[in-house]
């Protein structure tokens, strides 16, 4: 069993990825300081997989503590580095905190990787690195535009740091995964997204409104140049996203990569409008949703969705779930966590 270090393993995408890794025979340890999560998620993972994952509740910016984990686990074969602060709006007001956390944690991981000769790294990046992309769908070759926030810039910088690292470390293999809009939860509703209050991403806002935590929700703009006037995004189910990490690791371990740094888009490859997402929720759950058309949200791009051909052809990855599955599982999770 290959041992994988998952950073941010108690978070939303990290916890779902741990489930997929365990189901595919990997041995997992996690490092998560619980700054945006709870160790309770480890119970959910155990209930689903039958395996108890050990989490080191340390800050990845603390170099000695990180080294201690590598020292204790000299057999780590791969790292999946999720840990980061991720709130776009917050990053605008706290740029230094975002750069310090997201970059120092990455630097300590790269140091550990080099020193302890860990061969493989998967890095969580984001479609936000594309900024206001000029052409759709975006491919991995689409030029990156000026970052719209310190958060997005921290991801662009993270990618650049990994690029420079990979140039001088040809024996280390890195994959950068650019996620589009992750949403939904594990089928069991034992794990899911626990957004910081108040939630700002569309799907948790929908489920929180439907369950009554908010009286109504706002649709930010219906006068865009799109098929119904609302913004278009590429919503990818978190379990499909999770599986792409397992495949990326297997791809590197099998030596199938042609370069020691490769980049993949992870989206379903189709755009869904905000109003379509709301309709999908109401149809799938049979639950009414009170929404109101509001002003455009500053900083929103009109439309973005992925070309995912590269992940499909090289990783053999195909998303199996759609917006209906996202709404169904997100709703089951909301009902469970609100009990
Ligand atoms: P999350 O906040 O649920 O998980 C991140 C985890 O990292 C949290 O549990 C947090 O406690 C931990 N963490 C943060 N800083 C840490 C530090 N210094 N030391 C130790 N642990 C630390 O976020 P998520 O949605 O699971 O996102 C995972 C990754 O994917 C992030 O890098 C994020 O930027 C990226 N991403 C997320 C989305 C999204 O919409 N969720 C989209 C694109 C990219
Ligand atoms: C989706 C659509 C909103 C809430 C963000 C980050 C991005 C990435 C994914 C990390 C937009 C509309 C939303 C609401 C609404 N994260 N909306 N009412 O902005 O596409 O992407 O998460 O890497 O970097 O920027 O996601 O879920 O906030 O918004 O109408 O109450 O839903 O305007 O069109 P976004 P989102």
Short mmCIF file of C-alpha atoms and ligand atoms in Angstrom, two decimals:
data_model
loop_
_atom_site.label_atom_id
_atom_site.label_comp_id
_atom_site.label_asym_id
_atom_site.label_seq_id
_atom_site.Cartn_x
_atom_site.Cartn_y
_atom_site.Cartn_z
CA UNK A 1 0.00 0.00 0.00
CA UNK A 2 1.52 3.34 -1.04
CA UNK A 3 1.44 6.00 1.63
CA UNK A 4 0.05 9.41 0.67
CA UNK A 5 0.29 12.62 2.69
CA UNK A 6 -2.86 14.68 2.22
CA UNK A 7 -2.62 18.26 3.46
CA UNK A 8 -5.96 19.87 4.27
CA UNK A 9 -7.38 16.37 4.69
CA UNK A 10 -10.13 17.52 7.05
CA UNK A 11 -11.38 20.10 4.56
CA UNK A 12 -14.06 19.79 1.92
CA UNK A 13 -12.20 18.43 -1.11
CA UNK A 14 -9.44 16.80 0.95
CA UNK A 15 -11.87 14.64 2.96
CA UNK A 16 -13.68 13.40 -0.17
CA UNK A 17 -10.35 12.66 -1.82
CA UNK A 18 -9.20 10.64 1.18
CA UNK A 19 -12.29 8.44 0.75
CA UNK A 20 -11.47 7.85 -2.91
CA UNK A 21 -7.78 7.17 -2.14
CA UNK A 22 -8.65 4.62 0.55
CA UNK A 23 -11.17 2.95 -1.76
CA UNK A 24 -8.34 2.62 -4.27
CA UNK A 25 -5.95 0.98 -1.82
CA UNK A 26 -3.84 3.92 -0.64
CA UNK A 27 -2.66 4.39 2.93
CA UNK A 28 -3.36 8.00 3.96
CA UNK A 29 -2.11 10.41 6.60
CA UNK A 30 -3.40 13.97 6.88
CA UNK A 31 -1.98 17.28 8.05
CA UNK A 32 -4.64 19.88 8.80
CA UNK A 33 -4.52 22.59 11.46
CA UNK A 34 -8.35 22.64 11.53
CA UNK A 35 -8.39 26.39 10.80
CA UNK A 36 -11.35 25.82 8.47
CA UNK A 37 -12.51 22.34 9.41
CA UNK A 38 -13.20 19.94 12.24
CA UNK A 39 -11.57 16.64 13.17
CA UNK A 40 -15.12 15.18 13.27
CA UNK A 41 -14.81 14.61 9.53
CA UNK A 42 -12.41 11.76 10.36
CA UNK A 43 -15.39 9.91 11.90
CA UNK A 44 -17.34 10.29 8.65
CA UNK A 45 -14.37 9.01 6.64
CA UNK A 46 -14.06 6.05 9.02
CA UNK A 47 -17.76 5.24 8.72
CA UNK A 48 -17.56 5.26 4.94
CA UNK A 49 -14.25 3.42 4.47
CA UNK A 50 -13.75 1.45 7.69
CA UNK A 51 -10.32 3.09 8.06
CA UNK A 52 -9.24 5.59 10.71
CA UNK A 53 -7.00 8.26 9.21
CA UNK A 54 -4.46 9.97 11.45
CA UNK A 55 -4.49 13.77 11.25
CA UNK A 56 -1.60 15.91 12.47
CA UNK A 57 -3.25 19.13 13.63
CA UNK A 58 -0.27 21.35 12.85
CA UNK A 59 0.21 24.51 10.86
CA UNK A 60 2.06 23.76 7.62
CA UNK A 61 3.75 27.15 7.89
CA UNK A 62 5.66 25.77 10.89
CA UNK A 63 8.72 24.28 9.24
CA UNK A 64 10.01 22.06 12.07
CA UNK A 65 6.61 20.53 12.71
CA UNK A 66 6.24 19.69 9.03
CA UNK A 67 9.69 18.10 8.96
CA UNK A 68 8.74 16.04 11.99
CA UNK A 69 5.85 14.50 10.04
CA UNK A 70 8.18 13.58 7.15
CA UNK A 71 10.69 12.21 9.67
CA UNK A 72 8.01 9.99 11.20
CA UNK A 73 6.81 8.78 7.79
CA UNK A 74 9.86 8.10 5.67
CA UNK A 75 7.79 5.98 3.30
CA UNK A 76 5.56 8.73 1.86
CA UNK A 77 5.24 8.15 -1.88
CA UNK A 78 3.05 11.08 -2.80
CA UNK A 79 1.67 14.34 -1.47
CA UNK A 80 -1.65 15.94 -2.32
CA UNK A 81 -1.44 19.53 -1.18
CA UNK A 82 -4.94 20.94 -0.59
CA UNK A 83 -4.28 23.09 2.46
CA UNK A 84 -4.89 26.76 1.75
CA UNK A 85 -7.09 29.68 2.66
CA UNK A 86 -9.69 29.97 -0.09
CA UNK A 87 -12.10 32.85 0.40
CA UNK A 88 -11.73 35.23 -2.51
CA UNK A 89 -13.40 38.22 -0.78
CA UNK A 90 -11.48 37.74 2.46
CA UNK A 91 -8.21 37.59 0.53
CA UNK A 92 -8.86 41.07 -0.87
CA UNK A 93 -8.89 42.47 2.68
CA UNK A 94 -6.17 40.21 4.09
CA UNK A 95 -3.63 39.75 1.29
CA UNK A 96 -0.60 39.22 3.54
CA UNK A 97 -2.33 36.52 5.57
CA UNK A 98 -3.31 34.73 2.34
CA UNK A 99 0.15 34.91 0.78
CA UNK A 100 1.82 33.87 4.04
CA UNK A 101 -0.42 30.88 4.57
CA UNK A 102 -0.74 29.64 1.01
CA UNK A 103 2.87 30.19 -0.03
CA UNK A 104 4.77 29.28 3.16
CA UNK A 105 2.84 26.03 3.48
CA UNK A 106 3.72 25.16 -0.12
CA UNK A 107 7.40 26.02 0.40
CA UNK A 108 7.59 23.76 3.46
CA UNK A 109 5.96 20.95 1.52
CA UNK A 110 8.45 21.36 -1.35
CA UNK A 111 11.36 21.38 1.14
CA UNK A 112 10.07 18.18 2.71
CA UNK A 113 9.55 16.62 -0.70
CA UNK A 114 13.15 17.37 -1.67
CA UNK A 115 14.78 16.45 1.62
CA UNK A 116 12.82 13.23 2.16
CA UNK A 117 12.85 12.28 -1.54
CA UNK A 118 9.10 12.09 -2.00
CA UNK A 119 8.67 11.50 -5.73
CA UNK A 120 5.17 12.85 -6.46
CA UNK A 121 3.16 16.01 -5.72
CA UNK A 122 -0.37 17.02 -6.69
CA UNK A 123 -1.22 20.70 -6.16
CA UNK A 124 -4.72 22.21 -5.82
CA UNK A 125 -5.02 25.11 -8.18
CA UNK A 126 -8.11 26.89 -9.41
CA UNK A 127 -9.85 28.16 -12.52
CA UNK A 128 -9.40 31.57 -10.93
CA UNK A 129 -5.83 31.56 -12.35
CA UNK A 130 -7.39 32.18 -15.80
CA UNK A 131 -8.91 35.48 -14.64
CA UNK A 132 -11.19 36.89 -17.31
CA UNK A 133 -10.38 34.30 -19.97
CA UNK A 134 -10.62 35.62 -23.50
CA UNK A 135 -12.02 32.46 -25.13
CA UNK A 136 -14.22 29.58 -23.94
CA UNK A 137 -13.95 26.80 -23.05
CA UNK A 138 -10.56 27.31 -21.42
CA UNK A 139 -7.83 24.78 -22.13
CA UNK A 140 -4.65 24.37 -20.11
CA UNK A 141 -2.94 26.48 -22.81
CA UNK A 142 -5.31 29.43 -22.41
CA UNK A 143 -3.11 32.34 -21.29
CA UNK A 144 -3.51 33.31 -17.66
CA UNK A 145 -4.80 36.84 -17.17
CA UNK A 146 -4.16 39.28 -14.36
CA UNK A 147 -5.39 37.69 -11.10
CA UNK A 148 -8.67 39.15 -9.84
CA UNK A 149 -7.79 38.69 -6.14
CA UNK A 150 -4.85 37.92 -3.82
CA UNK A 151 -6.31 34.40 -3.49
CA UNK A 152 -6.11 33.85 -7.26
CA UNK A 153 -2.65 35.38 -7.30
CA UNK A 154 -1.52 32.99 -4.54
CA UNK A 155 -2.56 30.11 -6.84
CA UNK A 156 -0.75 31.62 -9.84
CA UNK A 157 2.34 32.10 -7.66
CA UNK A 158 2.03 28.57 -6.27
CA UNK A 159 2.01 27.22 -9.81
CA UNK A 160 5.08 29.29 -10.71
CA UNK A 161 6.96 28.15 -7.61
CA UNK A 162 6.24 24.53 -8.53
CA UNK A 163 7.38 25.21 -12.11
CA UNK A 164 10.72 26.57 -10.87
CA UNK A 165 11.06 23.67 -8.42
CA UNK A 166 10.40 21.09 -11.12
CA UNK A 167 13.07 22.60 -13.40
CA UNK A 168 15.85 21.85 -10.93
CA UNK A 169 14.37 18.59 -9.57
CA UNK A 170 13.84 16.38 -12.61
CA UNK A 171 13.27 13.28 -10.45
CA UNK A 172 10.31 14.87 -8.68
CA UNK A 173 7.01 14.81 -10.54
CA UNK A 174 4.34 17.44 -10.05
CA UNK A 175 0.79 17.79 -11.28
CA UNK A 176 -1.20 21.01 -11.02
CA UNK A 177 -4.97 20.50 -10.99
CA UNK A 178 -7.13 23.50 -11.83
CA UNK A 179 -10.58 22.96 -10.35
CA UNK A 180 -13.60 24.77 -11.70
CA UNK A 181 -16.60 25.01 -9.28
CA UNK A 182 -16.56 22.03 -6.87
CA UNK A 183 -19.93 21.22 -5.27
CA UNK A 184 -22.04 18.38 -3.88
CA UNK A 185 -21.24 15.79 -1.23
CA UNK A 186 -20.54 12.10 -0.72
CA UNK A 187 -23.60 9.93 -1.46
CA UNK A 188 -23.74 8.78 2.17
CA UNK A 189 -24.17 12.36 3.44
CA UNK A 190 -21.60 11.44 6.10
CA UNK A 191 -19.19 14.06 4.79
CA UNK A 192 -19.77 17.25 2.81
CA UNK A 193 -18.98 20.92 2.71
CA UNK A 194 -19.17 22.91 5.95
CA UNK A 195 -18.73 26.44 4.73
CA UNK A 196 -17.71 29.23 7.02
CA UNK A 197 -20.68 31.42 7.88
CA UNK A 198 -22.11 32.99 5.91
CA UNK A 199 -21.58 30.73 2.89
CA UNK A 200 -20.80 32.57 -0.31
CA UNK A 201 -20.61 29.84 -2.96
CA UNK A 202 -23.77 29.23 -4.94
CA UNK A 203 -24.62 25.64 -3.99
CA UNK A 204 -24.34 26.03 -0.18
CA UNK A 205 -26.24 29.32 -0.47
CA UNK A 206 -29.03 27.45 -2.27
CA UNK A 207 -29.23 24.64 0.29
CA UNK A 208 -28.98 27.02 3.26
CA UNK A 209 -31.83 29.09 1.83
CA UNK A 210 -34.00 26.06 1.14
CA UNK A 211 -33.56 24.75 4.67
CA UNK A 212 -34.46 28.13 6.16
CA UNK A 213 -31.09 29.36 7.43
CA UNK A 214 -31.64 32.38 5.17
CA UNK A 215 -34.99 33.92 4.24
CA UNK A 216 -34.10 34.22 0.56
CA UNK A 217 -31.14 34.20 -1.78
CA UNK A 218 -29.91 36.61 -4.39
CA UNK A 219 -29.13 35.89 -8.01
CA UNK A 220 -26.29 38.27 -8.81
CA UNK A 221 -27.37 39.70 -12.14
CA UNK A 222 -29.74 38.57 -14.88
CA UNK A 223 -28.61 41.03 -17.52
CA UNK A 224 -25.40 39.31 -18.65
CA UNK A 225 -24.92 38.27 -22.24
CA UNK A 226 -25.73 34.59 -21.57
CA UNK A 227 -28.67 32.35 -22.53
CA UNK A 228 -30.83 33.49 -19.58
CA UNK A 229 -28.88 36.54 -18.43
CA UNK A 230 -27.25 34.91 -15.37
CA UNK A 231 -23.57 33.89 -15.08
CA UNK A 232 -22.28 30.59 -16.42
CA UNK A 233 -20.02 28.24 -14.43
CA UNK A 234 -18.73 24.69 -14.62
CA UNK A 235 -19.99 22.84 -11.49
CA UNK A 236 -18.01 19.68 -10.83
CA UNK A 237 -19.15 17.06 -8.31
CA UNK A 238 -16.67 16.75 -5.46
CA UNK A 239 -16.49 12.92 -5.77
CA UNK A 240 -15.60 13.19 -9.46
CA UNK A 241 -13.00 15.77 -8.50
CA UNK A 242 -11.71 13.48 -5.75
CA UNK A 243 -11.28 10.61 -8.20
CA UNK A 244 -9.19 12.79 -10.51
CA UNK A 245 -6.61 13.12 -7.70
CA UNK A 246 -6.37 9.35 -7.31
CA UNK A 247 -5.94 9.00 -11.06
CA UNK A 248 -3.34 11.76 -11.20
CA UNK A 249 -1.31 9.99 -8.51
CA UNK A 250 -1.65 6.61 -10.23
CA UNK A 251 -0.59 8.23 -13.51
CA UNK A 252 2.60 9.56 -11.94
CA UNK A 253 3.31 6.33 -10.08
CA UNK A 254 2.97 4.36 -13.32
CA UNK A 255 5.46 6.75 -14.96
CA UNK A 256 2.97 7.75 -17.63
CA UNK A 257 3.80 11.45 -17.45
CA UNK A 258 5.90 12.90 -20.27
CA UNK A 259 6.97 15.97 -18.32
CA UNK A 260 7.78 16.34 -14.61
CA UNK A 261 5.21 19.14 -14.38
CA UNK A 262 1.83 18.71 -15.99
CA UNK A 263 -1.33 20.80 -15.67
CA UNK A 264 -4.94 19.58 -15.94
CA UNK A 265 -8.30 21.32 -15.95
CA UNK A 266 -10.97 19.60 -13.87
CA UNK A 267 -14.49 20.57 -14.81
CA UNK A 268 -17.35 18.79 -16.52
CA UNK A 269 -16.77 20.81 -19.67
CA UNK A 270 -20.20 22.40 -19.74
CA UNK A 271 -21.55 25.68 -18.51
CA UNK A 272 -24.60 25.92 -16.26
CA UNK A 273 -26.26 29.27 -15.51
CA UNK A 274 -27.21 30.36 -12.00
CA UNK A 275 -30.91 30.19 -12.88
CA UNK A 276 -30.47 26.69 -14.35
CA UNK A 277 -28.73 25.59 -11.15
CA UNK A 278 -31.66 26.91 -9.10
CA UNK A 279 -34.16 25.13 -11.35
CA UNK A 280 -32.17 21.89 -11.04
CA UNK A 281 -32.28 22.18 -7.26
CA UNK A 282 -36.06 22.68 -7.17
CA UNK A 283 -36.70 19.89 -9.66
CA UNK A 284 -34.44 17.31 -8.03
CA UNK A 285 -35.43 18.00 -4.43
CA UNK A 286 -39.03 19.13 -4.90
CA UNK A 287 -38.22 21.97 -2.50
CA UNK A 288 -39.16 25.60 -3.22
CA UNK A 289 -36.47 28.23 -3.18
CA UNK A 290 -37.03 31.92 -2.60
CA UNK A 291 -34.70 33.92 -4.76
CA UNK A 292 -34.52 37.47 -5.92
CA UNK A 293 -32.66 39.06 -8.80
CA UNK A 294 -30.05 41.45 -7.43
CA UNK A 295 -27.22 43.63 -8.70
CA UNK A 296 -24.23 42.02 -10.36
CA UNK A 297 -21.58 40.92 -7.83
CA UNK A 298 -18.35 42.91 -8.30
CA UNK A 299 -15.52 40.81 -9.70
CA UNK A 300 -17.73 38.06 -11.21
CA UNK A 301 -16.67 36.82 -14.63
CA UNK A 302 -19.62 36.41 -17.02
CA UNK A 303 -18.89 32.84 -18.03
CA UNK A 304 -16.19 30.23 -17.55
CA UNK A 305 -16.11 26.51 -18.21
CA UNK A 306 -13.42 23.96 -18.89
CA UNK A 307 -12.15 22.02 -21.80
CA UNK A 308 -11.32 18.76 -19.95
CA UNK A 309 -10.01 16.75 -22.92
CA UNK A 310 -6.51 16.49 -21.45
CA UNK A 311 -7.66 14.92 -18.15
CA UNK A 312 -9.94 12.65 -20.08
CA UNK A 313 -7.32 11.37 -22.53
CA UNK A 314 -4.26 11.20 -20.24
CA UNK A 315 -5.79 10.38 -16.84
CA UNK A 316 -8.70 8.35 -18.23
CA UNK A 317 -10.92 10.55 -16.09
CA UNK A 318 -14.53 11.35 -16.89
CA UNK A 319 -16.97 13.10 -14.60
CA UNK A 320 -19.92 10.79 -13.97
CA UNK A 321 -22.20 13.20 -12.14
CA UNK A 322 -24.08 16.29 -13.27
CA UNK A 323 -25.76 19.33 -11.71
CA UNK A 324 -28.73 17.18 -10.62
CA UNK A 325 -26.42 14.84 -8.68
CA UNK A 326 -24.71 17.86 -7.17
CA UNK A 327 -28.01 19.29 -5.93
CA UNK A 328 -29.32 15.93 -4.65
CA UNK A 329 -26.19 15.14 -2.62
CA UNK A 330 -25.68 18.73 -1.41
CA UNK A 331 -29.29 18.74 -0.19
CA UNK A 332 -28.94 15.41 1.61
CA UNK A 333 -25.82 16.73 3.33
CA UNK A 334 -27.50 20.03 4.28
CA UNK A 335 -30.43 18.16 5.83
CA UNK A 336 -28.04 15.91 7.74
CA UNK A 337 -25.79 18.67 9.10
CA UNK A 338 -28.70 20.93 10.03
CA UNK A 339 -30.37 18.33 12.21
P1 LIG B 1 -11.21 23.79 2.84
O1 LIG B 1 -11.01 25.09 3.53
O2 LIG B 1 -12.44 23.03 3.10
O3 LIG B 1 -9.95 22.84 3.11
C1 LIG B 1 -8.66 23.35 3.27
C2 LIG B 1 -8.11 22.77 4.57
O4 LIG B 1 -6.78 23.20 4.75
C3 LIG B 1 -8.91 23.22 5.80
O5 LIG B 1 -9.38 22.07 6.48
C4 LIG B 1 -7.92 24.03 6.63
O6 LIG B 1 -8.11 23.83 8.01
C5 LIG B 1 -6.58 23.50 6.13
N1 LIG B 1 -5.48 24.48 6.20
C6 LIG B 1 -5.46 25.74 5.68
N2 LIG B 1 -4.27 26.31 5.94
C7 LIG B 1 -3.54 25.42 6.63
C8 LIG B 1 -2.23 25.42 7.20
N3 LIG B 1 -1.44 26.50 7.12
N4 LIG B 1 -1.79 24.31 7.84
C9 LIG B 1 -2.57 23.21 7.94
N5 LIG B 1 -3.81 23.14 7.44
C10 LIG B 1 -4.29 24.24 6.80
O7 LIG B 1 -11.05 24.10 1.26
P2 LIG B 1 -11.41 23.15 0.03
O8 LIG B 1 -12.62 23.69 -0.62
O9 LIG B 1 -11.35 21.72 0.43
O10 LIG B 1 -10.19 23.51 -0.92
C11 LIG B 1 -9.04 22.67 -1.01
C12 LIG B 1 -8.07 23.29 -1.99
O11 LIG B 1 -8.71 23.44 -3.26
C13 LIG B 1 -7.58 24.69 -1.62
O12 LIG B 1 -6.23 24.79 -1.98
C14 LIG B 1 -8.44 25.60 -2.45
O13 LIG B 1 -7.78 26.83 -2.71
C15 LIG B 1 -8.58 24.77 -3.72
N6 LIG B 1 -9.78 25.10 -4.51
C16 LIG B 1 -11.01 25.08 -3.90
C17 LIG B 1 -12.14 25.40 -4.65
C18 LIG B 1 -13.51 25.44 -4.01
O14 LIG B 1 -14.40 26.11 -4.54
N7 LIG B 1 -13.73 24.74 -2.90
C19 LIG B 1 -12.01 25.72 -6.01
C20 LIG B 1 -10.74 25.71 -6.59
C21 LIG B 1 -9.63 25.40 -5.82
C1 LIG B 2 -21.04 31.00 -8.78
C2 LIG B 2 -22.10 31.84 -9.48
C3 LIG B 2 -22.30 34.08 -8.66
C4 LIG B 2 -23.85 33.13 -4.73
C5 LIG B 2 -15.42 30.87 -6.64
C6 LIG B 2 -14.01 31.38 -6.64
C7 LIG B 2 -13.14 30.50 -7.49
C8 LIG B 2 -13.25 29.05 -7.06
C9 LIG B 2 -14.67 28.61 -7.03
C10 LIG B 2 -11.54 28.64 -5.41
C11 LIG B 2 -21.63 33.26 -9.77
C12 LIG B 2 -23.58 33.32 -8.43
C13 LIG B 2 -23.37 33.01 -6.01
C14 LIG B 2 -25.14 33.74 -4.52
C15 LIG B 2 -25.35 34.02 -6.90
N1 LIG B 2 -12.73 28.87 -5.73
N2 LIG B 2 -24.10 33.44 -7.08
N3 LIG B 2 -25.82 34.14 -5.63
O1 LIG B 2 -17.36 32.99 -7.93
O2 LIG B 2 -17.61 31.20 -9.71
O3 LIG B 2 -15.92 30.93 -7.96
O4 LIG B 2 -15.44 29.52 -6.20
O5 LIG B 2 -10.58 28.50 -6.12
O6 LIG B 2 -11.83 30.96 -7.36
O7 LIG B 2 -14.02 32.71 -7.13
O8 LIG B 2 -18.27 30.69 -7.34
O9 LIG B 2 -20.17 29.78 -6.09
O10 LIG B 2 -19.35 32.11 -5.53
O11 LIG B 2 -20.55 31.74 -7.67
O12 LIG B 2 -26.00 34.43 -7.86
O13 LIG B 2 -25.61 33.92 -3.40
O14 LIG B 2 -23.23 31.97 -8.61
O15 LIG B 2 -22.57 35.39 -9.06
O16 LIG B 2 -22.16 33.63 -11.01
P1 LIG B 2 -17.32 31.57 -8.29
P2 LIG B 2 -19.59 31.07 -6.54
#
